XYZ file of N, CA, C and O in Angstrom:
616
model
N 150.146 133.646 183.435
C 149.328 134.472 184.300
C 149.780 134.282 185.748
O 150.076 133.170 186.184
N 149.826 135.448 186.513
C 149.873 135.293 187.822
C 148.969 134.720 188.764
O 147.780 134.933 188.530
N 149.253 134.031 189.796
C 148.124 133.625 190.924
C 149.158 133.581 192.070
O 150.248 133.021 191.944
N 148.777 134.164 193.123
C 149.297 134.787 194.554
C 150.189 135.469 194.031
O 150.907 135.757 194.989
N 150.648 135.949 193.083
C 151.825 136.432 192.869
C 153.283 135.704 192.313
O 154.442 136.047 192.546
N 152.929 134.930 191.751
C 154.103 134.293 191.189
C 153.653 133.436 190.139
O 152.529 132.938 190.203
N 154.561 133.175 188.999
C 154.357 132.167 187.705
C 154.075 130.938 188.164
O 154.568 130.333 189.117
N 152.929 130.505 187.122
C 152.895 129.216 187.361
C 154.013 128.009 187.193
O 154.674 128.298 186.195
N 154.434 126.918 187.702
C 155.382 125.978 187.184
C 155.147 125.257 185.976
O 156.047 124.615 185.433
N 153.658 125.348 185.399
C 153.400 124.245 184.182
C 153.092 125.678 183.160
O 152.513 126.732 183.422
N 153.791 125.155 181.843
C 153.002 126.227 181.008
C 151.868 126.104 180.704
O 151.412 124.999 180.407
N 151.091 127.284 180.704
C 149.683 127.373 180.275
C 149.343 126.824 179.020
O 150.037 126.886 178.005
N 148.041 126.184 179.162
C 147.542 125.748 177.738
C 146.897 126.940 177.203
O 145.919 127.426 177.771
N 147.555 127.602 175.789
C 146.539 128.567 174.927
C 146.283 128.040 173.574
O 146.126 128.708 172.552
N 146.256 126.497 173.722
C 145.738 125.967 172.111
C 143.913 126.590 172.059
O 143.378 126.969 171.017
N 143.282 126.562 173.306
C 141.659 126.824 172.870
C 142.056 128.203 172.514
O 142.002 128.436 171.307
N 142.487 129.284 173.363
C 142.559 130.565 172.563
C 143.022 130.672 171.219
O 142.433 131.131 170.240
N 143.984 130.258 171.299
C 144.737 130.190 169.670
C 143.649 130.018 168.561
O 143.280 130.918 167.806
N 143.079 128.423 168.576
C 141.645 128.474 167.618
C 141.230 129.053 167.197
O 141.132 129.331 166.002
N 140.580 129.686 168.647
C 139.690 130.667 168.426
C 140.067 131.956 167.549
O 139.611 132.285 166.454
N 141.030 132.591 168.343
C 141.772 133.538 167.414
C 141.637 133.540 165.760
O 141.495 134.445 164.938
N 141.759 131.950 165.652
C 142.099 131.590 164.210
C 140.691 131.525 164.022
O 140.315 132.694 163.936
N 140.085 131.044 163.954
C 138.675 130.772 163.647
C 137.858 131.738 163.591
O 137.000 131.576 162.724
N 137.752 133.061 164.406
C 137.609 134.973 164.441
C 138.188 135.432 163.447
O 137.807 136.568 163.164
N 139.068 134.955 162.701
C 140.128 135.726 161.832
C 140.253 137.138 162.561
O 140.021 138.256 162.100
N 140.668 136.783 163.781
C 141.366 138.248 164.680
C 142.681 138.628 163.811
O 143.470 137.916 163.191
N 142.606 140.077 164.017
C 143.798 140.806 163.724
C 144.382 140.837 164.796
O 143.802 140.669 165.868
N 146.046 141.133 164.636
C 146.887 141.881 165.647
C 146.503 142.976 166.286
O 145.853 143.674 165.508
N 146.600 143.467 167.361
C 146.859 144.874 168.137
C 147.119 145.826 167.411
O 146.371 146.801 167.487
N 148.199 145.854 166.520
C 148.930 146.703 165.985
C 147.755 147.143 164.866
O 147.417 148.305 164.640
N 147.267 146.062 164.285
C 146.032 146.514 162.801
C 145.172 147.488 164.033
O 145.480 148.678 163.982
N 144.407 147.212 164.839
C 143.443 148.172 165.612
C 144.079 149.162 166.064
O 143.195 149.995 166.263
N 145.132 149.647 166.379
C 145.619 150.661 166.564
C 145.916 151.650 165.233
O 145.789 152.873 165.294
N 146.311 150.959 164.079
C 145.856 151.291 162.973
C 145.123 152.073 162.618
O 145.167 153.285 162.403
N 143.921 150.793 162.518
C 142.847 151.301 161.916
C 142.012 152.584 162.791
O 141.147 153.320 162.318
N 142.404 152.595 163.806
C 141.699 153.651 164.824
C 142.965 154.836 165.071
O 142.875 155.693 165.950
N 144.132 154.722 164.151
C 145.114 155.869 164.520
C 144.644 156.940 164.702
O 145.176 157.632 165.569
N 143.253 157.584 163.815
C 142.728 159.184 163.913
C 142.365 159.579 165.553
O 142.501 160.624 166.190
N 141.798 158.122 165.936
C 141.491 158.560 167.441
C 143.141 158.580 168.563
O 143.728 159.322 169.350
N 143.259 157.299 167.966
C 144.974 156.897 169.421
C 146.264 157.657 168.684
O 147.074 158.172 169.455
N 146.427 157.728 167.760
C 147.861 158.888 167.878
C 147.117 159.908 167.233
O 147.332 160.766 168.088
N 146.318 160.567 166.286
C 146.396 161.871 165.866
C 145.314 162.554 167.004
O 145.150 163.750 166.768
N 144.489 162.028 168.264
C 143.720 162.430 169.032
C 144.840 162.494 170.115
O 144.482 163.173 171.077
N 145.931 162.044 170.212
C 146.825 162.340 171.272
C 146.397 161.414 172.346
O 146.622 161.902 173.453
N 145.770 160.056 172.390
C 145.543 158.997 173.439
C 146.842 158.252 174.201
O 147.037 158.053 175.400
N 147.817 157.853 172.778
C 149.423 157.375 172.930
C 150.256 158.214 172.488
O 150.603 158.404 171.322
N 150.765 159.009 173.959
C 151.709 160.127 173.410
C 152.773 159.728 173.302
O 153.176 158.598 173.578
N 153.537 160.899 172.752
C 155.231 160.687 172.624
C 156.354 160.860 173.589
O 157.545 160.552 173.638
N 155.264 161.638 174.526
C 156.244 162.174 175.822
C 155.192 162.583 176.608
O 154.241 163.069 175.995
N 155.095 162.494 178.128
C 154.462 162.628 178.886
C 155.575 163.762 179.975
O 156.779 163.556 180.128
N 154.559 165.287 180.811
C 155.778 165.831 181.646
C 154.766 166.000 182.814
O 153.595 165.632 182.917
N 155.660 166.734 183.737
C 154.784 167.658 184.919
C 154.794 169.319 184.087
O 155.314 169.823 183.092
N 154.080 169.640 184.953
C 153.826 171.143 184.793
C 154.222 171.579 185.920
O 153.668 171.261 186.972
N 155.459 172.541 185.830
C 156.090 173.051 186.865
C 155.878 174.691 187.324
O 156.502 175.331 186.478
N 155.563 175.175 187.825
C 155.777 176.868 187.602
C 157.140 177.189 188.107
O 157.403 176.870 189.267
N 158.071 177.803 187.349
C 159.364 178.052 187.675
C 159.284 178.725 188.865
O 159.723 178.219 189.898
N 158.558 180.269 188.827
C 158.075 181.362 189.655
C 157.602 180.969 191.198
O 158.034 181.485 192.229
N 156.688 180.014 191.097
C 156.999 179.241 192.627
C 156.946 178.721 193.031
O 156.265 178.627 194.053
N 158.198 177.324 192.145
C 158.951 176.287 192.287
C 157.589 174.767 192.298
O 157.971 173.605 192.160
N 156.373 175.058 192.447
C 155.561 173.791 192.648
C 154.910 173.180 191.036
O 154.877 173.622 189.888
N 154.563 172.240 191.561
C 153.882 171.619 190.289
C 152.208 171.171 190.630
O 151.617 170.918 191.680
N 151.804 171.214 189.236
C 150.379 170.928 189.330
C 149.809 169.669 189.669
O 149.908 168.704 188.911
N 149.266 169.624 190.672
C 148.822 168.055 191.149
C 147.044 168.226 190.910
O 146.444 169.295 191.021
N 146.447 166.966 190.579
C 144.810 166.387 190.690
C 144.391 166.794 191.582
O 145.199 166.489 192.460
N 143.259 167.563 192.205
C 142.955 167.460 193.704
C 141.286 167.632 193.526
O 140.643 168.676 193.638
N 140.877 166.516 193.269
C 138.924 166.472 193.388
C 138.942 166.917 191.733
O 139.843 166.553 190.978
N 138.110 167.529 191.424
C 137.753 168.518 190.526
C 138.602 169.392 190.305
O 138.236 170.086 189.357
N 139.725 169.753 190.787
C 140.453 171.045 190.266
C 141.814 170.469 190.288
O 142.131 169.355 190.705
N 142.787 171.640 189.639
C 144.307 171.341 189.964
C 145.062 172.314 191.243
O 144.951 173.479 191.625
N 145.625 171.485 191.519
C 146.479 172.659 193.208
C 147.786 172.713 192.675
O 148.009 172.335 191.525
N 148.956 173.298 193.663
C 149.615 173.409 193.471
C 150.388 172.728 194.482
O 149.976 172.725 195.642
N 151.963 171.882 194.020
C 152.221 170.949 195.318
C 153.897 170.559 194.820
O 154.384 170.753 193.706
N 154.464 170.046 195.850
C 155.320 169.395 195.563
C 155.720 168.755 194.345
O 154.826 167.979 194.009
N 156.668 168.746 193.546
C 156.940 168.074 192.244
C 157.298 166.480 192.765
O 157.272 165.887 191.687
N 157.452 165.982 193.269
C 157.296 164.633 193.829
C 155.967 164.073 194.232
O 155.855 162.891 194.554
N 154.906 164.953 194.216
C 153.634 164.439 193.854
C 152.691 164.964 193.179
O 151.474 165.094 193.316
N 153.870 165.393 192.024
C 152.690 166.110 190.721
C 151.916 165.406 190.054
O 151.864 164.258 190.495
N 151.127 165.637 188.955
C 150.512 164.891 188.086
C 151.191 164.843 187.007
O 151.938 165.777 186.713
N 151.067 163.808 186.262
C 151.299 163.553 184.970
C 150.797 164.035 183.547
O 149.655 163.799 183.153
N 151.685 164.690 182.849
C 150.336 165.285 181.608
C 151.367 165.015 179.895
O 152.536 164.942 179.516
N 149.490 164.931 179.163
C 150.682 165.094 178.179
C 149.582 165.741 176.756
O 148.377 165.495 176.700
N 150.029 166.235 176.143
C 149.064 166.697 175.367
C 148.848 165.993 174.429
O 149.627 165.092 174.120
N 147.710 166.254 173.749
C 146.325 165.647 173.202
C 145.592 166.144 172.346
O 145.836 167.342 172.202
N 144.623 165.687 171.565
C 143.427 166.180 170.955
C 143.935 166.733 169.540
O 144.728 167.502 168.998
N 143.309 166.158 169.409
C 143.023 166.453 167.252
C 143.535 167.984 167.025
O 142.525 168.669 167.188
N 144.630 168.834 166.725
C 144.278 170.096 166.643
C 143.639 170.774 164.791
O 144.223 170.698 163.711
N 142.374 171.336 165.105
C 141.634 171.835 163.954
C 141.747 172.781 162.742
O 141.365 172.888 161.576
N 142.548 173.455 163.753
C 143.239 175.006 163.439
C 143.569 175.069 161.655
O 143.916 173.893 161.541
N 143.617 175.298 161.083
C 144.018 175.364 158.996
C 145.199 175.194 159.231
O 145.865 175.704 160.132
N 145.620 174.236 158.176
C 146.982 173.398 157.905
C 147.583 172.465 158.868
O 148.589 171.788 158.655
N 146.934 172.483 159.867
C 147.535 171.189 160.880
C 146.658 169.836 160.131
O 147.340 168.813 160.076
N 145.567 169.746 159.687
C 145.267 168.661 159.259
C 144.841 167.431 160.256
O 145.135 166.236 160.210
N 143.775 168.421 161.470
C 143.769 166.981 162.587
C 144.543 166.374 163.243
O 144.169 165.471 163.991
N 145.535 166.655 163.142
C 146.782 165.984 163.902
C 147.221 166.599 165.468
O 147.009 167.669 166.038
N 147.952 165.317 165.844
C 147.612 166.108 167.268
C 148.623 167.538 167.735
O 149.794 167.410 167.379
N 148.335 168.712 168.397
C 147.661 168.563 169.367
C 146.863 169.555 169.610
O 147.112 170.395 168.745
N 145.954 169.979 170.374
C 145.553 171.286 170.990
C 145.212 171.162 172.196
O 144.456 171.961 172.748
N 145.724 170.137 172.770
C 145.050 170.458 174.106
C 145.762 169.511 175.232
O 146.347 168.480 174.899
N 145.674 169.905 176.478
C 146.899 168.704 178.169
C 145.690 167.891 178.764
O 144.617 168.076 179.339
N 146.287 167.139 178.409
C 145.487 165.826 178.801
C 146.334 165.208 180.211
O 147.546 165.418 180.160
N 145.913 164.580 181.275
C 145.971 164.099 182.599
C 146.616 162.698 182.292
O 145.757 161.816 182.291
N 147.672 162.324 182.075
C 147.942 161.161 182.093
C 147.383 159.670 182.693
O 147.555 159.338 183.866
N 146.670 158.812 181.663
C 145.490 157.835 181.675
C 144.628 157.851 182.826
O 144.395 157.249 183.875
N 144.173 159.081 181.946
C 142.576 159.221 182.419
C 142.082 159.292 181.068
O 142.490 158.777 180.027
N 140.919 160.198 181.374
C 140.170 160.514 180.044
C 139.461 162.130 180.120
O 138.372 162.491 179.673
N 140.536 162.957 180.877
C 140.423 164.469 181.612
C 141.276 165.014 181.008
O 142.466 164.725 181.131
N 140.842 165.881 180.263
C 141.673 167.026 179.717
C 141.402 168.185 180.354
O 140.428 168.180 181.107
N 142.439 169.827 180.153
C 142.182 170.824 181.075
C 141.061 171.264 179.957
O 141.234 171.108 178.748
N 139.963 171.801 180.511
C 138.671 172.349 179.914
C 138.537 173.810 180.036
O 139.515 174.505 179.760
N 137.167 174.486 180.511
C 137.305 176.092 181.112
C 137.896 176.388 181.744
O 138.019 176.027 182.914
N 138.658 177.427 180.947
C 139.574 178.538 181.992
C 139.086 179.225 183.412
O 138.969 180.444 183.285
N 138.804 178.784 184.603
C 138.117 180.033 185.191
C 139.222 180.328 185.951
O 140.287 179.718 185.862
N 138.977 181.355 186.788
C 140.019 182.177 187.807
C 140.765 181.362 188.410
O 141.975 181.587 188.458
N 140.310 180.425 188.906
C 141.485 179.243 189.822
C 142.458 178.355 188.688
O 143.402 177.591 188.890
N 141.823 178.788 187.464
C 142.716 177.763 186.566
C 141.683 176.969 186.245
O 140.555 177.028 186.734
N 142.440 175.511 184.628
C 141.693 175.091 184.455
C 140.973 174.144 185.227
O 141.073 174.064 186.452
N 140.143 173.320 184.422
C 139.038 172.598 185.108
C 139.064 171.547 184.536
O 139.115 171.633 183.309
N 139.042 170.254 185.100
C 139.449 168.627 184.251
C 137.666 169.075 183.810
O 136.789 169.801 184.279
N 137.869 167.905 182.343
C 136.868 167.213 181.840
C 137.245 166.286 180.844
O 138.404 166.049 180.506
N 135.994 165.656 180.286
C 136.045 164.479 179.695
C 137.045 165.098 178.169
O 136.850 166.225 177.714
N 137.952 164.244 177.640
C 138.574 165.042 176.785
C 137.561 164.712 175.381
O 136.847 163.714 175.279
N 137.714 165.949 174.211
C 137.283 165.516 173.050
C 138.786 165.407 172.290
O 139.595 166.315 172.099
N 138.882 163.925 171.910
C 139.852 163.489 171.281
C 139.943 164.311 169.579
O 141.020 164.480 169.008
N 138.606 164.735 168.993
C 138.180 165.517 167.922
C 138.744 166.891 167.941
O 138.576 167.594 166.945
N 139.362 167.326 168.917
C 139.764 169.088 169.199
C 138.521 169.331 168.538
O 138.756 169.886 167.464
N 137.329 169.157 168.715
C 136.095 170.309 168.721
C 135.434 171.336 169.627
O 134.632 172.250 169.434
N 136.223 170.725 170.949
C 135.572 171.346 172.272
C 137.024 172.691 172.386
O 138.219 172.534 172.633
N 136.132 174.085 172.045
C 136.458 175.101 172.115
C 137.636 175.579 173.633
O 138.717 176.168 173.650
N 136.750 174.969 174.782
C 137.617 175.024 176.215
C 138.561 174.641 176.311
O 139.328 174.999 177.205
N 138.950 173.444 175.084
C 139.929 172.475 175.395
C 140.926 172.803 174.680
O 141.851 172.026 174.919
N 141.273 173.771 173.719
C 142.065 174.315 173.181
C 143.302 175.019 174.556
O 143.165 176.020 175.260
N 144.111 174.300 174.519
C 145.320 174.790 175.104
C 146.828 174.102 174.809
O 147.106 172.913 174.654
N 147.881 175.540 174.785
C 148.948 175.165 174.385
C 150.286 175.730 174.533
O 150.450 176.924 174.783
N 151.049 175.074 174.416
C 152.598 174.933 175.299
C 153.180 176.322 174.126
O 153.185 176.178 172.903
N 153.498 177.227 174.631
C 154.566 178.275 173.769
C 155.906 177.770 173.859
O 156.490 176.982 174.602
N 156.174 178.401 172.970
C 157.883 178.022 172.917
C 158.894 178.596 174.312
O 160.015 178.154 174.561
N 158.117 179.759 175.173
C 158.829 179.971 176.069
C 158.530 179.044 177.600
O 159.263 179.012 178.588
N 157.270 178.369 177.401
C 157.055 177.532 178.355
C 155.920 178.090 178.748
O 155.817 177.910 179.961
N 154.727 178.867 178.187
C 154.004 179.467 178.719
C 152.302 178.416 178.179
O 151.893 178.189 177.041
N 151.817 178.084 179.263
C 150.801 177.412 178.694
C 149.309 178.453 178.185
O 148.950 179.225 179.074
N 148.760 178.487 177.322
C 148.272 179.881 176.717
C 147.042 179.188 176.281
O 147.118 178.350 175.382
N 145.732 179.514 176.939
C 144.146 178.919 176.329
C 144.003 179.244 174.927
O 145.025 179.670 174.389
N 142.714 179.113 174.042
C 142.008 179.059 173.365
C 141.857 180.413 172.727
O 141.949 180.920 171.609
N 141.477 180.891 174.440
C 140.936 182.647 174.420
C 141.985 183.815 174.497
O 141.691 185.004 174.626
N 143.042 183.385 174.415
C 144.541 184.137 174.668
C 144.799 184.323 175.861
O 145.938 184.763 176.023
N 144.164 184.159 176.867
C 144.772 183.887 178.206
C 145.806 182.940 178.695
O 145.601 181.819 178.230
N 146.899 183.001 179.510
C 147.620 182.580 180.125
C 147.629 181.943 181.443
O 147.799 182.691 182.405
N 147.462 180.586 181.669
C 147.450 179.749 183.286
C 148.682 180.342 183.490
O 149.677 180.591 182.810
N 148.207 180.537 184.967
C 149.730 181.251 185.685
C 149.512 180.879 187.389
O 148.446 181.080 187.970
N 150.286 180.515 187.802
C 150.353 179.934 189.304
C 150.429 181.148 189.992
O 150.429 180.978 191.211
N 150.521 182.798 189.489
C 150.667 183.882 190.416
C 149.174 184.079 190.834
O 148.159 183.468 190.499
N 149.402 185.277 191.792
C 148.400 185.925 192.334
C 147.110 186.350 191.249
O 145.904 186.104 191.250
N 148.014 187.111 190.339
C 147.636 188.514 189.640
C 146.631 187.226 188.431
O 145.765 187.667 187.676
N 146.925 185.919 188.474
C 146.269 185.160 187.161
C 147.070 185.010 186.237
O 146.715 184.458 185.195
Protein backbone atom coordinates (compact mmCIF):
# COMPACT_ATOMS: atom_id res chain seq x y z
CA UNK A 1 0.00 0.00 0.00
CA UNK A 2 0.98 3.47 -0.61
CA UNK A 3 1.62 6.24 2.11
CA UNK A 4 2.89 9.81 0.85
CA UNK A 5 3.27 8.24 -2.21
CA UNK A 6 5.73 5.69 -2.25
CA UNK A 7 6.14 1.77 -1.18
CA UNK A 8 6.72 0.87 1.95
CA UNK A 9 10.45 -0.59 2.75
CA UNK A 10 9.11 -3.58 5.04
CA UNK A 11 6.67 -5.98 3.47
CA UNK A 12 3.30 -5.82 4.69
CA UNK A 13 1.92 -8.31 7.04
CA UNK A 14 -1.36 -10.04 5.28
CA UNK A 15 -1.25 -13.28 7.47
CA UNK A 16 -4.56 -11.66 9.55
CA UNK A 17 -6.23 -11.07 6.12
CA UNK A 18 -5.26 -14.28 4.69
CA UNK A 19 -7.15 -16.18 7.78
CA UNK A 20 -9.67 -14.49 7.48
CA UNK A 21 -10.15 -15.01 3.86
CA UNK A 22 -9.71 -18.63 4.78
CA UNK A 23 -11.93 -18.82 7.56
CA UNK A 24 -14.99 -16.74 5.18
CA UNK A 25 -14.36 -19.43 2.70
CA UNK A 26 -14.10 -16.24 0.30
CA UNK A 27 -14.11 -16.85 -3.31
CA UNK A 28 -11.89 -15.24 -5.93
CA UNK A 29 -12.95 -12.06 -7.90
CA UNK A 30 -13.16 -13.94 -10.85
CA UNK A 31 -16.16 -16.53 -9.15
CA UNK A 32 -18.22 -12.99 -8.43
CA UNK A 33 -17.81 -11.76 -11.62
CA UNK A 34 -19.09 -15.03 -12.62
CA UNK A 35 -21.65 -15.53 -10.78
CA UNK A 36 -23.03 -11.94 -11.50
CA UNK A 37 -21.92 -12.19 -15.42
CA UNK A 38 -25.86 -11.46 -16.43
CA UNK A 39 -25.34 -8.09 -14.78
CA UNK A 40 -21.16 -7.24 -15.59
CA UNK A 41 -20.68 -8.64 -19.13
CA UNK A 42 -24.16 -9.48 -20.63
CA UNK A 43 -25.52 -5.89 -18.98
CA UNK A 44 -22.49 -4.30 -20.70
CA UNK A 45 -20.78 -2.95 -17.12
CA UNK A 46 -17.08 -4.52 -18.48
CA UNK A 47 -16.89 -3.69 -21.99
CA UNK A 48 -14.85 -4.86 -24.78
CA UNK A 49 -14.03 -1.59 -26.23
CA UNK A 50 -14.69 1.73 -25.09
CA UNK A 51 -14.80 5.00 -28.07
CA UNK A 52 -15.65 8.77 -28.46
CA UNK A 53 -18.48 9.76 -30.47
CA UNK A 54 -17.32 11.87 -33.16
CA UNK A 55 -19.61 13.67 -35.75
CA UNK A 56 -17.64 13.47 -38.97
CA UNK A 57 -19.98 16.46 -40.42
CA UNK A 58 -18.61 18.88 -37.81
CA UNK A 59 -15.50 17.42 -36.89
CA UNK A 60 -16.41 17.64 -32.77
CA UNK A 61 -17.06 15.09 -30.29
CA UNK A 62 -19.54 14.57 -27.59
CA UNK A 63 -18.42 15.77 -24.23
CA UNK A 64 -20.54 15.54 -20.41
CA UNK A 65 -21.64 18.99 -19.70
CA UNK A 66 -24.14 19.09 -16.37
CA UNK A 67 -27.09 17.13 -17.45
CA UNK A 68 -26.68 17.13 -21.13
CA UNK A 69 -24.10 16.29 -23.89
CA UNK A 70 -22.29 19.36 -25.96
CA UNK A 71 -20.34 19.30 -28.53
CA UNK A 72 -16.37 19.95 -28.19
CA UNK A 73 -13.07 19.24 -29.01
CA UNK A 74 -12.08 15.47 -29.41
CA UNK A 75 -9.28 15.97 -26.89
CA UNK A 76 -11.87 16.54 -24.36
CA UNK A 77 -14.52 14.19 -25.33
CA UNK A 78 -16.20 11.72 -23.27
CA UNK A 79 -15.76 8.27 -23.10
CA UNK A 80 -18.52 5.72 -24.12
CA UNK A 81 -19.19 2.36 -24.56
CA UNK A 82 -22.20 0.40 -25.01
CA UNK A 83 -24.26 -1.49 -22.66
CA UNK A 84 -27.40 -2.99 -21.41
CA UNK A 85 -28.98 -6.36 -21.74
CA UNK A 86 -30.42 -6.15 -25.36
CA UNK A 87 -34.24 -7.78 -25.23
CA UNK A 88 -35.10 -7.67 -28.71
CA UNK A 89 -36.08 -11.91 -29.95
CA UNK A 90 -33.03 -13.97 -30.51
CA UNK A 91 -30.40 -11.85 -28.90
CA UNK A 92 -31.06 -13.70 -25.69
CA UNK A 93 -30.16 -10.76 -23.11
CA UNK A 94 -26.93 -10.28 -24.18
CA UNK A 95 -25.37 -7.20 -24.46
CA UNK A 96 -26.17 -4.54 -26.12
CA UNK A 97 -28.87 -1.91 -26.63
CA UNK A 98 -27.81 0.90 -25.36
CA UNK A 99 -24.16 3.96 -24.82
CA UNK A 100 -23.29 4.01 -21.67
CA UNK A 101 -20.75 7.05 -20.29
CA UNK A 102 -17.68 5.44 -19.41
CA UNK A 103 -17.63 4.54 -15.36
CA UNK A 104 -20.40 6.11 -14.43
CA UNK A 105 -23.68 4.61 -14.08
CA UNK A 106 -25.38 7.13 -17.06
CA UNK A 107 -26.56 5.83 -20.00
CA UNK A 108 -28.05 8.07 -23.04
CA UNK A 109 -31.92 7.97 -22.03
CA UNK A 110 -34.81 10.36 -23.83
CA UNK A 111 -34.33 11.48 -27.06
CA UNK A 112 -35.33 15.17 -26.90
CA UNK A 113 -34.42 17.92 -29.48
CA UNK A 114 -30.96 18.78 -28.02
CA UNK A 115 -30.15 15.09 -28.04
CA UNK A 116 -29.95 12.53 -25.59
CA UNK A 117 -30.22 12.90 -21.92
CA UNK A 118 -27.80 10.93 -19.28
CA UNK A 119 -29.59 8.69 -16.79
CA UNK A 120 -29.22 6.04 -14.42
CA UNK A 121 -28.56 3.02 -16.79
CA UNK A 122 -30.93 -0.17 -16.70
CA UNK A 123 -28.34 -2.83 -17.03
CA UNK A 124 -31.81 -5.18 -17.82
CA UNK A 125 -32.39 -3.26 -21.40
CA UNK A 126 -35.99 -2.77 -19.98
CA UNK A 127 -35.92 0.97 -20.05
CA UNK A 128 -37.56 1.70 -23.47
CA UNK A 129 -35.42 5.37 -23.74
CA UNK A 130 -32.43 3.52 -23.41
CA UNK A 131 -32.61 1.57 -26.42
CA UNK A 132 -29.90 2.98 -28.69
CA UNK A 133 -27.65 1.81 -31.41
CA UNK A 134 -24.53 2.01 -33.51
CA UNK A 135 -25.54 1.15 -37.46
CA UNK A 136 -23.18 -0.28 -39.52
CA UNK A 137 -22.70 3.08 -41.27
CA UNK A 138 -21.86 4.88 -38.05
CA UNK A 139 -25.17 6.25 -37.48
CA UNK A 140 -26.32 6.20 -33.85
CA UNK A 141 -30.27 5.42 -34.27
CA UNK A 142 -32.88 5.47 -30.91
CA UNK A 143 -35.44 3.05 -29.93
CA UNK A 144 -38.07 5.21 -31.82
CA UNK A 145 -36.21 5.26 -35.26
CA UNK A 146 -34.82 8.50 -34.86
CA UNK A 147 -31.34 9.49 -35.53
CA UNK A 148 -28.82 11.74 -32.96
CA UNK A 149 -27.30 14.05 -35.32
CA UNK A 150 -24.96 17.02 -34.36
CA UNK A 151 -26.75 19.10 -37.42
CA UNK A 152 -29.08 21.85 -37.28
CA UNK A 153 -32.01 20.13 -39.01
CA UNK A 154 -31.77 17.09 -35.86
Amino acid sequence: KYKDGVLPRQPIDVSEILRRKSSLQCKPFAYFLHRFRRVYVDGGVLPKEAFFLKSVEAGTCLRRQGSTFVHTGCEAATVFHLANQDRRKGKGGKCCSGIRQWNTLDCFDRLDPSGPLPYWCDVTGQNLNQQYKLDAEGFIKHGSGFCVSAGEGG
